[in-house]
Amino acid sequence: MKVGVGMNRSRPSRDKKVSQASITRITRSTSSRARHPIPADPQDSGQGPYGKQRRKQTDSALAQDLSLMIVSGQDTASKGKMSQAGRNPVQACQSTSDQIFPYSFPAKSSPRGGLASAARLVKLGRCKNVLVVAGAGISTPSGIPDFRTPGTGLYANMEKYNIPYPEAIFNIDYFSNDPQPFFSLAKSLYPGSHRPNYIHYFIRMLHHKGLLLRLYTQNIDGLEKLCGIPDDKLVEAHGSFATASCHLCYTPYPAEEAKVAIMNDNIPTCSFCAATVKPDVVFFGEDLPQKYFLHTEDFPKADLLIIMGTSLKIEPFASLVNTVRSNVPRLLLNRHAVGPFERVPLRRGDYMELGDLADSVRRFAEVLGWSGEIKELMRS
Ligand code: CNA
C-alpha cells in the first residue's frame, strides 16, 4: 500500500508493541509539551534504550510544532525531533545560506588557558565521567566537508543539487517528493572512502583510559566506530548509513542493497509500501534515535564536557551542552565560539580553545602526556 505524505503513519502492525510505547507521537490536538512526554529514565519507557522510534507528522503539524517551539523557547535537549535552532522554517526557505548561518564571532584568543585548565583537572583525577559532544568539524581533517564552514562546507556548495534552500537536502518532506538531491549527496558521504583521524583516536584514548562516559556525535560518517569506539560508548544522534528503512512505514531494508542502489543511481523502494527507502540518517522533521535519550542519565553524571567541531545549530542536540550540572567544566574546541560560548561573560568553568581542531587536540594530548600512546594506537 502506498501511503501519501501528510498522513500520520505508524509502523506496520508487526511493530505494534513498539508503536504503543511511542514517546514522540505528534498530534495537533495536544499541547507542545504533552506531545513530547520524554521519560526521565529511558529504562522506564517500557522499551530498550536502543530501540528506534520515529513518527511521521503532517506538513502543517510540523510547521505548527516548530513555530510553537520558537515562540515558547522550548527547543531543548529533551525534544526528540530534529530542527534548526531558533529558526522559523519559512524564513529559512527565504534566506540565502550566508544569511542563514552568519558567523558573528571571529576567533578569539582562548580565555583562561582552556586546554591547560582542563588537562590539569584530568591529571588531578577530577574527571572520570567525560562526555564528548561532537560535530562535523572532527571529520574535516579526514576530508569530509562540514555543513557550515564558508567556502568549503556542504551548504556553500549546493548548486549542483538544484534545491531551493540548503536544508532542503535533509528535509524529510522534500525527500518524500524528490529523493535525488539527497541520494547524490549520499554517494559522497557513504562510509568507506574516509579514515578516522587523530581527533577520533584522541576520543578513543579517553575510552582507553577509562574516562569516557559517552560520545554524542551528530556525524553520520561512521568514523567513530571505525576507529574502535565501542557501540555502548557511542550515541550517533543523527543516525548513520549502517541501516536503512522505508521513510514512510519504517520497514527495514538491507543497508548494503540500499547502498548499491544509491551508488548506481537507482531508487531503493520498500517491499511493504513501495515508498522510497533511505539510509537511517535523521532528517529535519524526524525523530532522533531512542539511544539519544541516554542523555537524561548521562549528562547529570558528567564531570567534564568536551565540545568539538560543531556549530551547535541543530536542535535538540545543541541544547545538550546546557544540561550538565552548573559546576561542571565545559571545554569548547572549535574554530569559533558557538552556542553558550558566544555569551560574555562565560560561565565559571567554561573554557575555549579556538583554532584548528586537530592542532588543539594534539596540544591537549601533549599536555596530558598521551601523544605517544595515541600514535601507537593509530599505528596498531
Ligand atoms: P556544522 O554546522 O558544519 O559545524 C561545524 C563546526 O565545526 C563549525 O563551527 C566549524 O567552524 C567547525 N570546524 C570545522 N572544521 C574545523 C576544524 N578543522 N577545526 C576547528 N573547527 C572546525 O556541523 P555540525 O556538526 O554542527 O552540524 C550538525 C549536522 C552536520 C549533523 O546533522 C550532521 O549529520 C551533519 N554533517 C555531518 C558530517 C559527517 O558525518 N562528517 C558532514 C557534514 C555534515
XYZ file of C-alpha atoms and ligand atoms in Angstrom:
424
model
C 0.000 0.000 0.000
C 1.366 3.393 -0.909
C 0.919 5.982 1.786
C 0.622 9.642 0.935
C 2.779 12.278 2.578
C 0.807 14.101 5.207
C -0.784 11.098 6.842
C 0.138 10.284 10.384
C 1.520 6.838 9.787
C 2.565 4.377 12.475
C 4.865 1.416 11.943
C 3.413 -1.738 10.397
C 1.463 -3.980 12.747
C 4.370 -6.331 13.425
C 5.941 -3.436 15.301
C 2.754 -2.697 17.163
C 4.220 -3.273 20.597
C 6.923 -0.700 19.968
C 4.429 1.742 18.461
C 2.322 1.694 21.585
C 5.293 2.782 23.661
C 5.914 5.791 21.409
C 7.256 8.808 23.210
C 7.191 11.376 20.457
C 4.000 10.905 18.555
C 2.682 14.259 17.460
C -0.945 15.154 17.091
C -2.416 18.567 16.558
C -4.882 18.358 19.397
C -2.440 18.231 22.318
C -0.124 20.872 23.744
C 3.501 21.044 22.606
C 4.819 19.789 25.919
C 2.340 16.940 26.119
C 3.329 15.934 22.629
C 6.865 15.244 23.852
C 6.438 13.244 27.045
C 10.078 12.298 27.461
C 10.579 9.866 30.355
C 13.120 10.926 32.975
C 14.683 7.499 32.693
C 14.637 5.817 29.261
C 14.504 2.450 31.015
C 11.078 3.448 32.306
C 9.672 3.985 28.853
C 8.758 0.356 28.546
C 11.326 -0.400 25.872
C 15.038 -0.938 25.494
C 17.072 2.283 25.342
C 18.474 1.340 21.945
C 15.190 0.694 20.133
C 14.437 3.204 17.377
C 11.174 5.063 17.193
C 10.191 7.548 14.582
C 6.882 9.007 13.633
C 5.871 10.972 10.635
C 3.744 14.081 11.002
C 1.838 16.213 8.580
C 3.460 19.221 6.942
C 1.186 21.601 8.794
C 1.703 19.803 12.098
C 5.460 20.155 11.630
C 5.159 23.870 10.884
C 2.821 24.317 13.836
C 5.129 22.383 16.120
C 8.235 24.305 15.080
C 6.525 27.676 15.425
C 5.284 26.670 18.855
C 8.819 25.725 19.825
C 10.155 29.028 18.542
C 7.502 31.111 20.284
C 7.756 29.291 23.597
C 11.518 28.739 23.512
C 11.016 25.080 24.276
C 13.512 23.704 21.803
C 15.553 21.946 24.442
C 17.663 18.854 24.672
C 14.797 16.580 25.652
C 12.907 17.159 22.422
C 13.123 14.217 20.111
C 12.662 15.846 16.720
C 15.470 17.360 14.712
C 15.239 21.040 13.815
C 17.455 24.013 13.272
C 17.996 26.076 16.413
C 15.677 29.055 16.698
C 14.889 29.152 13.002
C 11.500 29.687 11.540
C 11.453 27.257 8.617
C 9.571 29.759 6.475
C 12.268 32.388 6.992
C 14.916 29.763 6.367
C 13.340 29.000 2.977
C 13.591 32.654 2.019
C 17.187 33.147 3.111
C 20.466 32.613 1.369
C 22.875 30.218 3.051
C 25.002 33.160 4.197
C 22.026 34.783 5.859
C 21.120 31.520 7.499
C 24.489 30.910 9.085
C 26.105 34.205 9.966
C 29.388 33.878 11.834
C 29.136 36.798 14.181
C 32.152 35.861 16.294
C 35.637 35.784 14.857
C 38.190 33.526 16.582
C 39.227 34.914 19.951
C 42.240 34.026 21.999
C 41.456 31.251 24.437
C 40.280 32.563 27.784
C 41.671 31.115 30.983
C 44.166 28.859 29.180
C 41.449 26.418 28.090
C 43.463 23.315 27.369
C 45.839 23.615 30.299
C 42.997 24.096 32.776
C 41.015 21.136 31.515
C 44.137 18.960 31.316
C 45.032 19.859 34.902
C 41.620 18.659 36.087
C 42.028 15.384 34.191
C 45.533 14.848 35.569
C 44.317 15.546 39.099
C 41.805 12.705 38.624
C 38.848 15.054 38.970
C 37.274 13.950 35.665
C 36.251 10.324 35.451
C 32.973 10.719 33.571
C 33.892 12.677 30.497
C 31.217 13.397 27.910
C 32.221 14.385 24.396
C 29.761 16.218 22.158
C 30.967 16.252 18.557
C 30.055 17.539 15.125
C 31.224 17.577 11.549
C 34.397 19.509 12.471
C 36.003 16.359 13.890
C 35.832 14.763 10.438
C 37.014 17.659 8.257
C 40.650 16.528 8.759
C 39.518 13.188 7.270
C 38.463 15.048 4.125
C 34.692 15.195 4.786
C 33.310 18.729 4.456
C 31.152 20.047 7.288
C 27.866 21.902 6.723
C 28.552 25.496 7.507
C 32.199 26.427 7.003
C 32.042 29.250 4.460
C 33.552 28.201 1.132
C 34.219 24.520 1.848
C 31.057 23.478 3.752
C 28.340 21.462 2.030
C 25.862 24.321 2.371
C 28.135 26.595 0.338
C 28.364 24.033 -2.447
C 24.775 23.110 -3.098
C 24.316 24.489 -6.636
C 24.718 21.083 -8.268
C 21.812 19.619 -6.287
C 19.246 22.065 -7.677
C 17.414 22.635 -4.393
C 15.563 25.774 -3.271
C 17.452 26.198 0.039
C 20.344 24.238 1.624
C 18.379 22.447 4.333
C 16.006 21.001 1.731
C 18.520 18.263 1.113
C 17.935 16.964 4.654
C 14.234 17.788 4.830
C 12.082 14.673 5.070
C 9.129 16.165 3.213
C 11.354 17.413 0.432
C 12.908 13.937 0.254
C 9.447 12.418 0.004
C 8.821 14.396 -3.173
C 12.311 14.223 -4.627
C 14.945 11.917 -3.125
C 17.525 12.565 -5.861
C 19.326 15.551 -4.264
C 19.936 13.597 -1.051
C 20.960 10.461 -2.917
C 23.509 12.441 -4.959
C 24.985 13.799 -1.749
C 24.795 10.412 -0.029
C 27.090 8.949 -2.676
C 29.900 11.148 -1.399
C 29.032 10.718 2.299
C 28.720 6.914 2.377
C 31.308 5.432 4.736
C 34.129 3.586 3.053
C 36.330 6.197 1.446
C 37.438 8.057 4.581
C 39.648 7.170 7.536
C 39.376 8.283 11.177
C 41.888 10.986 12.122
C 43.834 11.985 15.241
C 40.740 13.549 16.841
C 38.773 10.299 16.657
C 41.718 8.445 18.203
C 42.013 11.042 20.953
C 38.408 10.260 21.900
C 39.191 6.569 21.762
C 42.113 7.207 24.104
C 39.690 8.807 26.580
C 37.831 5.490 26.478
C 41.067 3.513 26.749
C 41.926 5.476 29.898
C 38.505 4.608 31.353
C 37.404 8.251 31.324
C 34.821 8.333 28.530
C 31.269 8.225 29.811
C 29.865 8.591 26.280
C 30.488 10.231 22.920
C 27.441 12.009 21.494
C 28.066 12.655 17.827
C 25.988 14.344 15.157
C 28.128 12.761 12.477
C 26.828 10.205 10.061
C 30.168 9.120 8.631
C 30.722 6.153 10.933
C 34.336 7.152 11.665
C 33.855 6.910 15.441
C 33.009 3.217 15.128
C 35.741 2.670 12.578
C 38.400 3.963 14.971
C 37.254 1.477 17.598
C 34.994 3.405 19.950
C 32.648 0.657 21.157
C 28.955 0.815 20.445
C 27.971 1.193 24.081
C 30.136 4.336 24.378
C 28.650 5.939 21.277
C 25.412 7.764 20.555
C 25.003 8.540 16.862
C 22.324 11.129 17.494
C 21.611 11.852 13.837
C 21.675 8.220 12.776
C 24.023 6.594 10.293
C 24.280 4.781 6.987
C 24.694 1.456 8.811
C 20.986 0.647 8.480
C 18.223 1.675 6.088
C 14.447 1.661 6.103
C 11.374 2.965 4.337
C 10.993 6.684 5.022
C 7.197 6.301 5.309
C 6.437 2.989 7.015
C 9.919 2.336 8.502
C 10.094 -1.239 7.271
C 13.784 -2.171 7.494
C 15.670 -2.632 4.233
C 19.107 -4.238 3.800
C 21.599 -1.377 4.137
C 24.031 -2.862 1.627
C 21.297 -3.211 -1.006
C 20.254 0.392 -0.429
C 23.859 1.475 -0.865
C 24.271 -0.467 -4.116
C 21.048 1.060 -5.491
C 22.019 4.611 -4.500
C 25.564 4.241 -5.835
C 24.097 3.097 -9.161
C 21.641 5.998 -9.340
C 18.664 3.754 -8.623
C 15.986 4.433 -6.021
C 15.581 1.670 -3.428
C 11.891 1.056 -2.720
C 10.100 -0.522 0.194
C 8.865 -4.071 -0.275
C 5.932 -3.310 2.040
C 4.536 0.018 0.778
C 6.692 0.839 -2.280
C 7.772 4.214 -0.884
C 11.402 5.314 -1.107
C 13.915 3.727 1.234
C 16.595 5.884 2.775
C 19.617 5.252 4.995
C 18.672 5.803 8.648
C 20.194 9.266 8.754
C 17.955 11.632 10.733
C 16.436 14.415 8.632
C 14.862 17.687 9.770
C 11.359 16.803 10.917
C 12.308 13.274 12.008
C 12.722 11.866 15.476
C 16.138 11.120 16.868
C 17.045 7.503 17.646
C 15.911 6.205 21.017
C 19.525 5.871 22.141
C 19.791 9.669 22.145
C 17.655 9.684 25.296
C 20.517 8.139 27.246
C 21.406 11.808 27.698
C 18.885 12.036 30.522
C 21.098 9.639 32.512
C 24.495 10.726 31.219
C 24.529 14.500 31.420
C 23.671 14.754 35.126
C 26.575 12.328 35.774
C 29.241 14.129 33.753
C 32.236 15.744 35.434
C 33.755 17.197 32.237
C 32.118 18.093 28.930
C 34.243 18.463 25.811
C 32.517 20.050 22.807
C 34.309 19.576 19.492
C 33.794 20.756 15.922
C 30.148 21.728 15.983
C 28.262 24.953 15.332
C 25.571 23.873 17.841
C 22.875 24.948 15.396
C 20.791 21.779 15.279
C 18.195 21.113 17.938
C 17.564 19.241 20.105
C 21.242 18.163 20.066
C 22.599 21.683 20.599
C 20.817 22.100 23.925
C 22.508 19.033 25.391
C 25.519 21.153 26.344
C 23.314 23.124 28.742
C 22.223 20.055 30.658
C 25.393 19.275 32.605
C 25.387 20.468 36.202
C 26.263 24.153 36.511
C 29.589 23.486 38.253
C 30.806 21.032 35.605
C 33.662 22.332 33.451
C 32.931 22.628 29.723
C 35.716 22.834 27.164
C 34.951 24.053 23.643
C 37.421 23.076 20.913
C 36.347 24.768 17.689
C 37.319 27.365 15.166
C 34.699 29.791 16.510
C 32.839 30.412 19.730
C 29.453 28.700 19.439
C 26.285 28.203 21.488
C 26.627 29.313 25.117
C 30.285 30.189 24.495
C 29.185 33.153 22.367
C 27.862 34.809 25.511
C 30.065 37.085 27.552
C 30.964 36.605 30.321
C 31.444 32.868 30.107
C 30.065 30.641 32.807
C 32.574 29.797 35.548
C 34.258 26.575 34.448
C 33.782 27.260 30.721
C 36.969 27.029 28.678
C 37.619 27.563 24.976
C 40.468 26.722 22.681
C 39.729 28.352 19.347
C 41.574 27.468 16.171
C 42.196 24.347 14.149
C 40.700 21.400 15.990
C 43.354 18.868 15.038
C 46.076 21.230 16.339
C 44.171 21.860 19.569
C 43.604 18.151 20.171
C 47.280 17.364 19.534
C 48.274 20.008 22.073
C 45.691 18.695 24.524
C 47.156 15.204 24.132
C 50.657 16.572 24.673
C 49.693 18.357 27.885
C 48.001 15.188 29.087
C 51.094 13.149 28.173
C 49.097 10.905 25.824
C 50.738 11.736 22.470
C 52.910 8.622 22.290
C 50.046 6.301 23.227
C 47.724 7.857 20.634
C 50.359 7.472 17.913
C 50.805 3.867 18.972
C 47.041 3.321 18.892
C 46.840 4.792 15.390
C 49.719 2.568 14.217
C 48.145 -0.544 15.680
P 28.463 22.469 11.112
O 27.280 23.288 11.359
O 29.009 22.441 9.742
O 29.574 22.980 12.127
C 30.884 22.507 12.100
C 31.706 23.352 13.072
O 32.986 22.798 13.132
C 31.833 24.804 12.651
O 31.689 25.653 13.782
C 33.253 24.898 12.099
O 33.844 26.146 12.297
C 33.944 23.835 12.922
N 35.083 23.233 12.238
C 35.079 22.559 11.069
N 36.318 22.124 10.794
C 37.111 22.552 11.803
C 38.500 22.432 12.089
N 39.334 21.771 11.287
N 38.973 22.992 13.222
C 38.151 23.657 14.054
N 36.825 23.805 13.854
C 36.325 23.260 12.736
O 28.235 20.952 11.563
P 27.527 20.409 12.876
O 28.152 19.106 13.137
O 27.487 21.403 13.955
O 26.051 20.221 12.351
C 25.360 19.070 12.570
C 24.997 18.363 11.281
C 26.147 18.243 10.354
C 24.590 16.969 11.572
O 23.257 16.780 11.283
C 25.469 16.066 10.687
O 24.772 14.979 10.197
C 25.930 16.960 9.618
N 27.155 16.601 8.896
C 27.872 15.509 9.231
C 29.022 15.208 8.538
C 29.807 13.975 8.915
O 29.217 12.992 9.317
N 31.143 14.024 8.805
C 29.465 16.038 7.492
C 28.671 17.156 7.176
C 27.533 17.427 7.875
